[in-house]
């Protein structure tokens, strides 16, 4: 299997629980990278802290396992200082949007060329199942034992409002779409966001009586629909999948190159 | 007039020193009294083809420069107390992952938001122990602009030599004051460049296996060797490990590489110490007033001396002990409640003879303040 | 285009954690979990080579080799 060329096989089997979505995202991401044909040496993967962050240890790229919530800030420094590198930043929903929420919106606004993957399993898994910013009202967790009264937000709407020039959403069930959207996000010149709805059967599934990983995947199949589908008109509760935004916008490193030219002329 | 001769702020001169040292990447966030560093970087860096980023906060600023350092650049950020507090986690990361960078803290008065436009030196202990866990750190300071230049260049050199963050603990007075300065010619101060590995592509590279001399050759991100960088306890390949032997070895390495070289890292200046009966120990802008007092009293034939510390951490314990061996009184002059005082008391032979001359009200300590305290110590009343 | 024909299921038993995702979603019910909760290809002759098991496996533990792929 060609995608094995992209992993550090000596660390397998990985640390994730049976049926965890993170392995499925890793699987889909490697296929996307293989399809594009990127060289391992031109990819830098930066991650934060949490189950999602462990992805970086398993891939044979330049990998930076950084600190909680700040992966995009490290990535910004790497990209800005060496724009020819491809930056891929996998994050959990808590990593990206709670502790890292501020960095996320500003990275989106800046439009520096990198791909933020938000693996949304609606829970803090590594610490044992506390509610995350995407758990949503009425869900159960270790820190909402009487039901969660925190509202969630919509990652796609948030990303669009923050100015991301590419925004997509898919699920771990839709594996081919996942690979396709990730590939397009990586190719996209600018800040791309891909939300991947993912399952944590160990914590979110169990606490919310959602069954096994298989049941949760079935849930993604039933509860989502392609953007603009007729099904969505009939059932507004369905969550749309696909590419919501893809626009050409000035990329930050390119813009800064112009600043350098201006500053040098002034000398 | 010599074009290398200028009349500028300490903050601005710090920027020129960083550029002299080879800095070409800066990220920061506005905060008084360090903002001029950010502003001058914004102007100066693109002029030389370098990169400047204004980030969304100080956390992101430090993280961004750590990232840029990994691709092989000399990097810096600057801030003041509140921002320095925000940076502590990423600072620990840079220590653990052994990533060279320079962090300037232009200290303000007070704790918390304090008195942003006033002076203080209250971050000495935070610079030492602000980030969690066992570690060693290099913290340097200067009292005048020409020294700001030399110490800043030095900070970049030490960051490269020891693969570690170096803190420049300046203060509001040094940062904002204008002084006549002279920019050394290129090559006049030697520069330490990034030590890169000679291991060829395809050969097993150990990014975290120190050489015999303790130095750690690096491979830049984007170059031939792909490895892992983490803040977790890690093995010689950079991968997380919970092996007690590896954990022990790593902590020892991180501490020893700096503390075993305390003598090499110690920078200081001494004035009239040979026969001094009363020794003032000071640093940063407070040392200016201390020096004034010493020179004034010397002119009256009194045997005062000054030891001006430029390296605060690792604290030069044996140096201070040796210099103070014959002193009747040792007076630490600083603008905090006695942060360097504690270290001095630890190492001198007679800690009961160590006194503090300080201010903690955001007002610059003057020669008169120091003189008043000296009179008290000497039993002369105010 | 000629339909690819199965050469073999390559299953890494050491990596498989027995989540059963591949078994459940296989359109032809080719796969099963054995007594040790590891996946086995029980009815390889029915395999359509759709590779959904391979794409969905969270453990990167299963691979479909077809006659169109050079080793």
XYZ file of C-alpha atoms in Angstrom:
720
model
C 0.000 0.000 0.000
C 1.495 3.237 -1.114
C 0.158 5.250 1.791
C 2.421 3.192 4.039
C 5.294 5.158 2.527
C 3.944 8.162 4.380
C 3.775 6.677 7.858
C 6.225 5.782 10.598
C 5.283 2.122 10.743
C 7.358 1.413 13.831
C 4.820 3.261 15.999
C 1.861 1.141 14.877
C -0.575 -0.105 16.091
C -1.483 3.454 17.069
C -2.739 4.636 20.471
C -6.322 5.407 19.451
C -9.254 3.336 20.726
C -10.929 0.700 18.532
C -13.236 2.436 16.047
C -11.822 5.907 16.698
C -12.339 8.444 13.927
C -8.810 9.790 14.139
C -7.401 6.732 12.417
C -9.981 7.155 9.666
C -8.958 10.788 9.194
C -5.296 9.740 9.067
C -6.248 7.127 6.483
C -8.176 9.616 4.335
C -5.539 12.310 4.656
C -2.724 10.019 3.528
C -4.758 9.015 0.483
C -5.322 12.679 -0.349
C -1.607 13.415 -0.071
C -0.748 10.365 -2.139
C -3.219 11.418 -4.826
C -1.751 14.906 -5.062
C 1.684 13.349 -5.137
C 3.333 15.574 -2.559
C 6.891 14.824 -1.552
C 7.282 13.921 2.117
C 10.030 16.479 2.475
C 7.820 19.389 1.478
C 5.144 18.671 4.084
C 5.173 19.984 7.622
C 2.482 18.711 9.948
C 1.896 20.779 13.046
C -0.432 19.580 15.769
C -1.436 20.723 19.228
C -2.456 18.542 22.137
C -5.082 15.846 22.421
C -5.961 12.625 20.631
C -5.985 14.479 17.308
C -2.517 15.856 17.916
C -1.049 12.366 17.953
C -1.563 12.149 14.184
C 1.678 14.049 13.690
C 3.715 11.333 15.374
C 2.549 8.735 12.875
C 3.358 10.506 9.623
C 6.781 10.604 8.027
C 6.813 14.358 7.365
C 8.499 17.156 9.238
C 6.358 16.998 12.351
C 5.833 19.428 15.181
C 3.777 18.217 18.136
C 3.284 21.585 19.763
C 1.185 22.914 22.658
C -2.540 22.929 23.272
C -4.439 25.243 20.954
C -1.410 26.911 19.384
C -0.662 24.648 16.425
C -1.775 27.290 13.923
C 0.548 29.867 15.489
C 3.562 27.564 15.114
C 2.412 26.752 11.582
C 2.170 30.465 10.789
C 5.811 30.963 11.749
C 6.950 27.984 9.709
C 4.985 28.951 6.614
C 5.947 32.608 6.742
C 9.629 31.774 7.139
C 9.623 29.082 4.452
C 6.623 29.546 2.152
C 7.542 26.675 -0.177
C 6.548 24.171 2.523
C 3.040 22.683 2.675
C 1.475 23.080 6.102
C -1.133 20.637 7.373
C -2.593 21.229 10.820
C -4.888 18.571 12.274
C -6.729 19.674 15.397
C -9.501 18.437 17.631
C -12.566 20.612 18.167
C -11.408 21.617 21.640
C -7.828 22.217 20.489
C -8.907 24.318 17.511
C -11.920 26.143 18.861
C -11.764 26.385 22.656
C -8.171 26.993 23.733
C -7.146 27.706 20.144
C -10.243 29.626 19.035
C -8.544 32.982 18.853
C -5.621 31.671 16.833
C -8.058 29.911 14.545
C -10.096 32.972 13.587
C -7.002 35.087 13.100
C -5.303 32.453 10.982
C -8.451 32.353 8.849
C -8.462 36.140 8.558
C -4.798 36.266 7.593
C -5.288 33.780 4.754
C -1.849 32.247 4.936
C -1.619 29.119 2.767
C -2.181 26.156 5.091
C -4.794 23.497 5.764
C -6.585 23.338 9.108
C -8.346 20.044 9.695
C -10.849 20.183 12.530
C -11.662 16.675 13.637
C -14.934 17.256 15.400
C -15.776 14.449 17.801
C -17.592 16.787 20.204
C -15.565 15.746 23.247
C -12.198 15.982 25.001
C -11.065 12.392 24.593
C -7.510 12.415 25.909
C -8.585 13.723 29.306
C -11.519 11.350 29.585
C -14.660 12.807 28.055
C -15.346 16.389 29.117
C -17.670 18.524 27.003
C -16.069 20.504 24.210
C -17.234 23.686 22.488
C -18.962 21.494 19.907
C -20.683 19.018 22.247
C -23.871 21.020 21.996
C -26.813 21.766 24.241
C -28.330 18.763 25.946
C -25.399 16.383 25.518
C -23.824 14.409 28.334
C -20.175 14.373 29.336
C -17.958 13.944 32.380
C -18.293 17.666 33.082
C -21.950 17.952 32.136
C -23.286 15.026 34.149
C -26.762 16.644 34.358
C -26.796 17.639 30.664
C -24.778 20.299 28.878
C -26.131 23.868 28.852
C -23.289 25.210 26.663
C -24.326 25.995 23.111
C -22.047 24.868 20.316
C -21.157 26.771 17.211
C -21.135 25.846 13.561
C -17.544 25.381 12.386
C -18.401 26.168 8.791
C -20.228 29.407 9.602
C -17.470 30.416 11.995
C -14.788 29.767 9.390
C -16.674 31.663 6.701
C -17.221 34.627 9.008
C -13.541 34.614 9.973
C -12.587 34.879 6.313
C -11.246 31.436 5.427
C -10.893 31.217 1.661
C -11.720 27.501 1.559
C -14.266 25.839 3.846
C -15.427 22.255 3.623
C -17.209 19.715 5.762
C -17.444 15.964 5.620
C -17.603 12.981 7.973
C -15.572 9.892 8.662
C -18.354 7.807 7.109
C -17.929 9.611 3.780
C -14.398 8.431 3.293
C -14.120 9.167 -0.431
C -15.501 12.657 0.034
C -13.086 13.144 2.911
C -10.100 12.313 0.729
C -11.453 14.478 -2.073
C -12.124 17.548 0.075
C -8.824 17.221 1.960
C -6.992 17.025 -1.349
C -8.700 20.132 -2.679
C -8.075 21.952 0.583
C -4.365 21.160 0.451
C -4.103 22.301 -3.165
C -6.051 25.484 -2.425
C -3.817 28.553 -2.170
C -4.863 30.225 1.056
C -6.213 29.260 4.444
C -8.385 26.159 4.093
C -10.590 24.639 6.763
C -12.000 21.141 6.627
C -14.358 20.070 9.379
C -14.540 16.304 9.657
C -17.359 15.073 11.855
C -15.849 12.149 13.651
C -16.743 9.560 16.236
C -15.420 9.069 19.750
C -17.225 5.856 20.657
C -15.332 5.605 23.929
C -16.576 8.860 25.448
C -19.067 10.832 23.385
C -20.742 7.710 22.080
C -20.971 5.973 25.394
C -22.044 8.992 27.450
C -24.737 9.880 24.948
C -25.916 6.323 24.281
C -25.033 6.530 20.608
C -23.881 2.932 20.378
C -20.710 1.650 18.763
C -18.411 3.314 16.254
C -20.494 1.627 13.580
C -23.718 3.137 14.948
C -22.104 6.552 15.070
C -20.944 6.200 11.452
C -24.479 5.234 10.486
C -25.559 8.403 12.274
C -23.271 10.495 10.041
C -24.792 8.834 6.998
C -28.350 9.511 8.111
C -27.888 12.978 9.583
C -25.923 14.604 6.783
C -26.611 15.484 3.184
C -24.748 17.088 0.266
C -24.891 20.893 0.124
C -28.115 22.120 -1.491
C -29.768 18.716 -1.659
C -33.533 18.256 -1.828
C -33.324 16.247 1.369
C -32.126 19.373 3.166
C -35.205 21.303 2.044
C -37.419 18.589 3.452
C -35.437 18.166 6.650
C -33.653 21.362 7.724
C -31.991 19.506 10.604
C -29.737 17.618 8.211
C -26.124 18.793 8.309
C -24.718 19.724 4.924
C -21.492 18.246 3.565
C -19.295 19.523 0.769
C -17.269 22.600 -0.124
C -18.998 25.738 1.121
C -16.432 28.345 0.170
C -13.616 28.349 -2.336
C -12.429 31.760 -3.353
C -9.303 33.348 -4.693
C -7.935 35.820 -2.198
C -4.522 37.433 -1.761
C -2.333 34.992 0.126
C -0.409 36.391 3.097
C 3.126 35.306 2.166
C 2.651 36.622 -1.371
C 1.406 39.908 0.032
C 4.372 40.138 2.346
C 6.725 39.623 -0.580
C 5.224 42.771 -2.060
C 5.879 44.580 1.222
C 9.519 43.487 1.023
C 9.781 44.854 -2.510
C 8.284 48.181 -1.416
C 10.523 48.411 1.642
C 13.631 47.612 -0.379
C 12.814 50.252 -2.981
C 12.506 52.792 -0.193
C 16.083 52.126 0.802
C 29.596 63.087 11.681
C 30.078 59.346 11.748
C 26.981 57.737 10.272
C 27.307 54.877 12.748
C 26.827 57.362 15.566
C 23.190 57.926 16.566
C 20.954 59.202 19.356
C 18.185 56.676 19.836
C 16.010 54.737 22.261
C 17.167 51.523 23.864
C 14.286 49.643 22.284
C 15.286 50.836 18.845
C 18.905 49.981 19.447
C 17.902 46.492 20.541
C 16.355 46.074 17.080
C 19.572 47.170 15.378
C 21.532 44.746 17.554
C 19.210 41.878 16.666
C 19.625 42.635 12.968
C 23.392 42.806 13.448
C 23.201 39.363 15.081
C 21.475 37.978 11.995
C 17.811 38.097 13.000
C 15.497 37.832 10.012
C 12.188 36.821 11.576
C 10.166 38.611 14.220
C 6.647 38.188 15.551
C 5.111 40.278 18.284
C 2.157 42.035 19.824
C 1.967 45.662 20.980
C 2.576 46.235 24.675
C 4.017 49.165 26.593
C 6.908 49.736 27.169
C 8.233 47.378 24.490
C 6.142 48.504 21.511
C 8.937 50.459 19.810
C 10.735 47.169 19.211
C 7.687 45.868 17.342
C 7.354 49.076 15.355
C 10.989 49.247 14.342
C 10.989 45.601 13.367
C 7.951 46.211 11.148
C 9.918 48.856 9.302
C 13.403 47.404 9.335
C 12.850 43.717 8.583
C 11.339 43.975 5.082
C 14.119 46.398 4.181
C 16.577 43.526 4.501
C 14.235 40.886 3.100
C 13.316 39.575 6.550
C 9.855 38.713 7.795
C 7.716 40.519 10.332
C 4.414 39.363 11.787
C 2.058 41.103 14.160
C 0.207 38.237 15.799
C -3.085 38.101 17.705
C -1.398 37.859 21.098
C 1.903 37.142 22.816
C 1.272 33.415 22.940
C 0.961 33.261 19.178
C 3.983 35.545 18.797
C 6.301 33.216 20.665
C 4.835 30.142 18.970
C 5.343 31.739 15.554
C 9.001 32.533 16.158
C 9.608 29.018 17.468
C 8.164 27.732 14.188
C 10.370 30.062 12.174
C 13.431 29.057 14.174
C 12.805 25.452 13.170
C 13.171 26.391 9.511
C 16.612 27.799 10.282
C 16.049 31.460 11.056
C 17.295 33.656 13.870
C 14.194 34.876 15.619
C 13.003 37.168 18.368
C 9.896 38.547 20.044
C 9.507 41.328 22.581
C 6.959 42.074 25.247
C 6.419 43.337 28.788
C 5.240 41.630 31.980
C 1.640 40.719 31.076
C 2.699 39.409 27.689
C 5.651 37.613 29.228
C 3.203 35.845 31.557
C 1.251 34.652 28.516
C 4.423 33.333 26.921
C 5.439 31.017 29.730
C 3.999 27.807 28.298
C 5.589 28.290 24.896
C 8.818 29.310 26.602
C 8.886 25.936 28.341
C 8.230 24.303 24.989
C 11.228 26.022 23.403
C 13.381 24.942 26.336
C 12.177 21.336 26.119
C 12.393 21.115 22.333
C 15.713 23.028 22.371
C 14.758 25.680 19.867
C 16.920 28.818 19.786
C 15.052 32.102 20.163
C 15.379 35.436 21.928
C 12.604 36.923 24.075
C 12.832 40.522 25.211
C 10.891 41.554 28.307
C 10.969 45.323 28.752
C 9.873 45.392 32.366
C 7.211 47.811 33.579
C 6.313 48.841 37.113
C 4.173 46.729 39.383
C 2.618 43.320 39.009
C -0.450 42.467 36.885
C -1.162 45.424 34.581
C 0.930 47.502 36.980
C 2.090 50.888 35.777
C 2.797 50.262 32.102
C 4.692 53.475 31.412
C 6.806 53.282 34.548
C 9.837 51.212 35.393
C 10.262 48.039 37.419
C 12.487 44.977 37.643
C 9.955 42.598 39.100
C 10.234 39.852 36.462
C 13.602 38.411 37.533
C 12.099 35.401 39.258
C 9.418 34.938 36.643
C 12.126 34.779 33.991
C 13.793 32.057 36.042
C 10.792 30.014 37.118
C 7.809 31.308 35.148
C 7.442 28.193 33.071
C 6.657 24.966 34.863
C 8.932 22.039 35.523
C 12.660 21.643 36.039
C 14.687 23.633 33.583
C 17.578 26.018 33.266
C 17.431 29.323 31.464
C 19.646 32.160 30.328
C 18.513 35.644 31.351
C 20.533 38.739 30.530
C 20.195 42.449 31.042
C 21.967 45.744 30.432
C 22.042 49.222 31.918
C 22.938 51.392 28.947
C 22.428 51.378 25.228
C 25.875 50.318 24.149
C 25.540 47.341 26.481
C 22.016 46.678 25.184
C 23.626 46.228 21.801
C 26.391 43.924 22.976
C 24.124 41.873 25.234
C 21.480 41.487 22.538
C 24.045 40.145 20.084
C 25.357 37.951 22.867
C 21.842 36.642 23.529
C 21.548 35.438 19.926
C 24.957 33.805 20.170
C 24.092 32.007 23.407
C 20.712 30.902 22.021
C 22.549 29.223 19.135
C 25.355 27.792 21.260
C 23.072 26.194 23.823
C 19.980 25.619 21.597
C 17.770 27.426 24.073
C 15.597 30.508 24.490
C 17.458 33.475 25.946
C 15.557 36.148 27.845
C 16.620 39.772 27.595
C 15.285 41.392 30.730
C 15.428 45.097 29.942
C 13.343 47.730 31.681
C 11.288 50.786 30.831
C 14.103 53.243 31.514
C 16.604 51.476 29.291
C 13.926 50.841 26.668
C 12.674 54.410 26.396
C 15.690 56.508 27.269
C 17.632 58.059 24.414
C 21.396 57.788 24.391
C 24.169 58.376 21.973
C 25.161 55.060 20.516
C 27.667 53.620 18.134
C 26.934 50.710 15.830
C 29.922 48.357 15.670
C 31.257 47.537 12.213
C 30.183 44.270 10.653
C 32.377 41.477 11.930
C 33.540 43.422 14.965
C 31.426 41.238 17.266
C 31.710 37.551 16.352
C 28.445 35.778 15.596
C 27.482 32.199 16.362
C 25.542 30.595 13.530
C 23.135 27.668 13.656
C 25.003 24.386 13.995
C 23.611 22.075 11.340
C 24.065 18.350 11.175
C 26.560 16.797 8.813
C 24.564 13.544 8.739
C 23.740 12.789 5.107
C 20.265 12.230 3.731
C 19.067 8.682 4.225
C 21.352 8.095 7.213
C 19.684 7.762 10.621
C 19.688 11.234 12.181
C 19.302 11.739 15.931
C 18.014 15.275 16.377
C 18.143 14.989 20.160
C 21.436 13.219 20.685
C 23.911 15.844 21.954
C 27.518 15.748 20.777
C 30.259 15.219 23.302
C 30.602 18.961 23.785
C 26.895 19.144 24.632
C 25.939 20.919 21.421
C 23.052 19.651 19.353
C 23.349 19.912 15.569
C 20.007 20.573 13.905
C 18.406 19.850 10.567
C 16.069 22.598 9.413
C 12.437 21.793 8.651
C 12.222 21.392 4.909
C 15.696 19.859 4.630
C 16.725 16.232 4.211
C 15.904 14.866 7.658
C 12.311 14.459 8.778
C 11.980 14.148 12.516
C 9.565 14.914 15.312
C 9.622 17.876 17.666
C 7.575 17.655 20.830
C 7.230 19.201 24.265
C 6.783 15.758 25.731
C 9.671 13.882 27.241
C 11.319 12.467 24.147
C 14.010 10.087 22.968
C 16.979 10.924 20.744
C 14.741 10.825 17.661
C 12.322 13.327 19.175
C 9.519 10.861 19.839
C 7.567 10.828 23.088
C 8.808 8.434 25.741
C 7.887 7.684 29.340
C 11.022 5.673 29.984
C 12.402 6.917 33.354
C 15.985 6.688 32.124
C 15.192 8.854 29.111
C 13.219 11.321 31.248
C 16.087 11.601 33.729
C 18.680 12.011 31.006
C 16.670 14.713 29.267
C 16.081 16.837 32.365
C 19.743 16.511 33.331
C 20.824 17.505 29.837
C 18.514 20.543 29.762
C 19.726 21.759 33.150
C 23.392 20.796 32.887
C 24.040 22.237 29.435
C 23.414 25.663 30.934
C 24.263 25.416 34.624
C 27.553 23.600 34.029
C 28.517 26.547 31.856
C 27.536 29.265 34.316
C 31.050 30.728 34.223
C 31.044 30.894 30.426
C 27.621 32.504 30.347
C 28.260 35.008 33.153
C 28.538 38.572 31.866
C 29.229 41.359 34.354
C 31.006 44.626 34.820
C 32.919 45.695 37.876
C 33.810 49.132 39.157
C 36.335 49.756 41.966
C 35.923 46.325 43.508
C 39.616 45.733 44.368
C 39.538 47.486 47.725
C 35.796 48.027 48.159
C 34.464 47.673 51.706
C 30.899 48.317 50.586
C 29.843 46.583 47.389
C 26.729 47.502 45.507
C 25.298 44.764 43.314
C 22.926 45.977 40.677
C 21.737 45.444 37.090
C 19.657 47.062 34.399
C 18.817 50.740 34.727
C 19.155 50.592 38.544
C 22.883 50.019 38.028
C 23.155 53.527 36.526
C 22.162 55.112 39.832
C 24.334 52.654 41.716
C 27.344 53.590 39.595
C 26.639 57.272 40.137
C 26.684 56.772 43.910
C 29.896 54.731 43.764
C 31.741 57.290 41.658
C 30.500 60.133 43.779
C 31.652 58.498 47.015
C 34.937 57.380 45.489
C 35.671 61.008 44.690
C 35.296 61.621 48.404
C 37.741 58.827 49.172
C 35.235 56.237 50.353
C 35.815 52.605 49.370
C 32.645 51.733 47.484
C 32.456 49.408 44.500
C 29.853 48.159 42.068
C 29.304 44.716 40.639
C 26.939 45.108 37.709
C 25.381 41.806 36.732
C 24.500 41.318 33.079
C 23.723 37.627 33.339
C 21.015 37.103 35.966
C 20.417 33.407 35.232
C 22.148 31.059 35.575
C 23.036 33.123 38.632
C 26.812 33.525 38.932
C 26.943 32.372 42.542
C 30.689 31.708 42.733
C 31.497 34.991 41.026
C 29.408 36.955 43.520
C 30.838 35.024 46.450
C 34.374 35.670 45.311
C 33.867 39.372 44.604
C 32.110 39.982 47.919
C 34.522 37.937 50.054
C 36.155 40.962 51.682
C 33.192 43.311 51.791
C 31.853 44.683 55.027
C 28.486 45.423 53.459
C 26.837 44.162 50.302
C 23.908 46.219 49.071
C 21.691 44.917 46.296
C 20.175 47.766 44.316
C 17.097 46.750 42.367
C 13.561 47.866 41.583
C 11.642 45.005 43.142
C 11.078 43.571 46.597
C 14.407 41.756 46.609
C 14.524 39.194 43.829
C 18.275 39.211 43.159
C 18.827 39.856 46.881
C 17.795 36.258 47.595
C 20.396 34.816 45.238
C 23.119 37.047 46.674
C 22.269 35.972 50.229
C 22.547 32.335 49.186
C 26.127 32.656 47.990
C 27.921 35.210 50.154
C 29.816 34.104 53.253
C 27.923 36.458 55.567
C 24.321 36.842 54.428
C 23.501 39.019 57.451
C 25.669 41.720 55.876
C 23.574 41.813 52.690
C 21.099 44.678 52.429
C 18.521 45.844 49.949
C 18.238 49.292 48.394
C 15.120 49.231 46.335
C 11.983 50.911 45.050
C 8.768 49.111 44.261
C 6.560 52.082 43.395
C 7.195 52.376 39.666
C 9.589 55.277 40.234
C 13.171 55.030 39.024
C 15.596 54.504 41.888
C 17.857 57.553 42.168
C 21.326 58.015 43.625
C 19.665 59.912 46.494
C 17.477 56.879 47.269
C 20.553 54.666 47.406
C 22.532 57.186 49.477
C 19.720 57.356 52.038
C 19.704 53.620 52.451
C 23.498 53.474 52.664
C 23.400 55.993 55.503
C 20.913 53.784 57.341
C 23.084 50.718 56.857
C 26.133 52.606 58.037
C 24.201 53.774 61.122
C 24.329 57.433 60.121
C 20.588 58.064 59.960
C 18.854 59.696 57.031
C -12.428 -0.434 -18.379
C -11.988 -3.926 -17.023
C -13.192 -4.490 -13.464
C -10.282 -5.170 -11.132
C -10.101 -8.704 -9.765
C -9.080 -9.518 -6.248
C -5.654 -10.956 -5.686
C -5.759 -10.912 -1.929
C -6.806 -9.231 1.303
C -3.682 -8.227 3.168
C -4.640 -8.000 6.827
C -2.245 -6.793 9.487
C -3.525 -8.679 12.526
C -1.131 -6.845 14.764
C -2.655 -3.475 13.858
C -6.318 -4.542 13.717
C -8.229 -3.557 16.844
C -11.391 -5.414 15.906
C -13.740 -2.425 15.722
C -15.777 -4.238 13.057
C -16.266 -1.193 10.820
C -14.965 -3.027 7.752
C -17.112 -6.059 8.507
C -20.310 -4.056 8.902
C -19.905 -1.815 5.877
C -18.665 -4.452 3.413
C -21.375 -4.536 0.733
C -20.807 -8.251 0.118
C -20.216 -9.378 3.688
C -16.818 -10.760 2.767
C -15.232 -10.037 6.141
C -15.731 -11.393 9.632
C -14.137 -11.027 13.042
C -12.526 -14.205 14.294
C -12.461 -15.495 17.869
C -9.581 -13.145 18.641
C -11.556 -10.119 17.397
C -9.328 -9.758 14.362
C -10.703 -9.358 10.882
C -10.466 -12.234 8.401
C -11.586 -12.503 4.760
C -14.163 -15.258 5.045
C -15.613 -15.067 1.538
C -12.916 -13.481 -0.638
C -14.568 -14.834 -3.781
C -17.443 -12.346 -3.238
C -15.141 -9.302 -2.948
C -15.973 -6.451 -5.360
C -12.650 -4.704 -4.739
C -14.547 -1.532 -3.795
C -11.880 -1.002 -1.119
C -14.298 0.631 1.281
C -12.832 -1.549 4.055
C -9.368 -0.309 3.252
C -10.446 3.342 3.079
C -12.457 3.195 6.298
C -10.113 1.159 8.458
C -9.133 3.315 11.470
C -6.093 1.121 12.016
C -4.694 1.049 8.445
C -4.819 -2.715 8.941
C -6.498 -3.963 5.775
C -5.515 -3.676 2.162
C -7.086 -4.980 -1.025
C -4.600 -6.087 -3.664
C -6.073 -6.410 -7.140
C -4.693 -7.903 -10.298
C -4.304 -4.398 -11.753
C -1.841 -3.306 -9.120
C 1.784 -4.181 -9.523
C 3.422 -5.377 -6.374
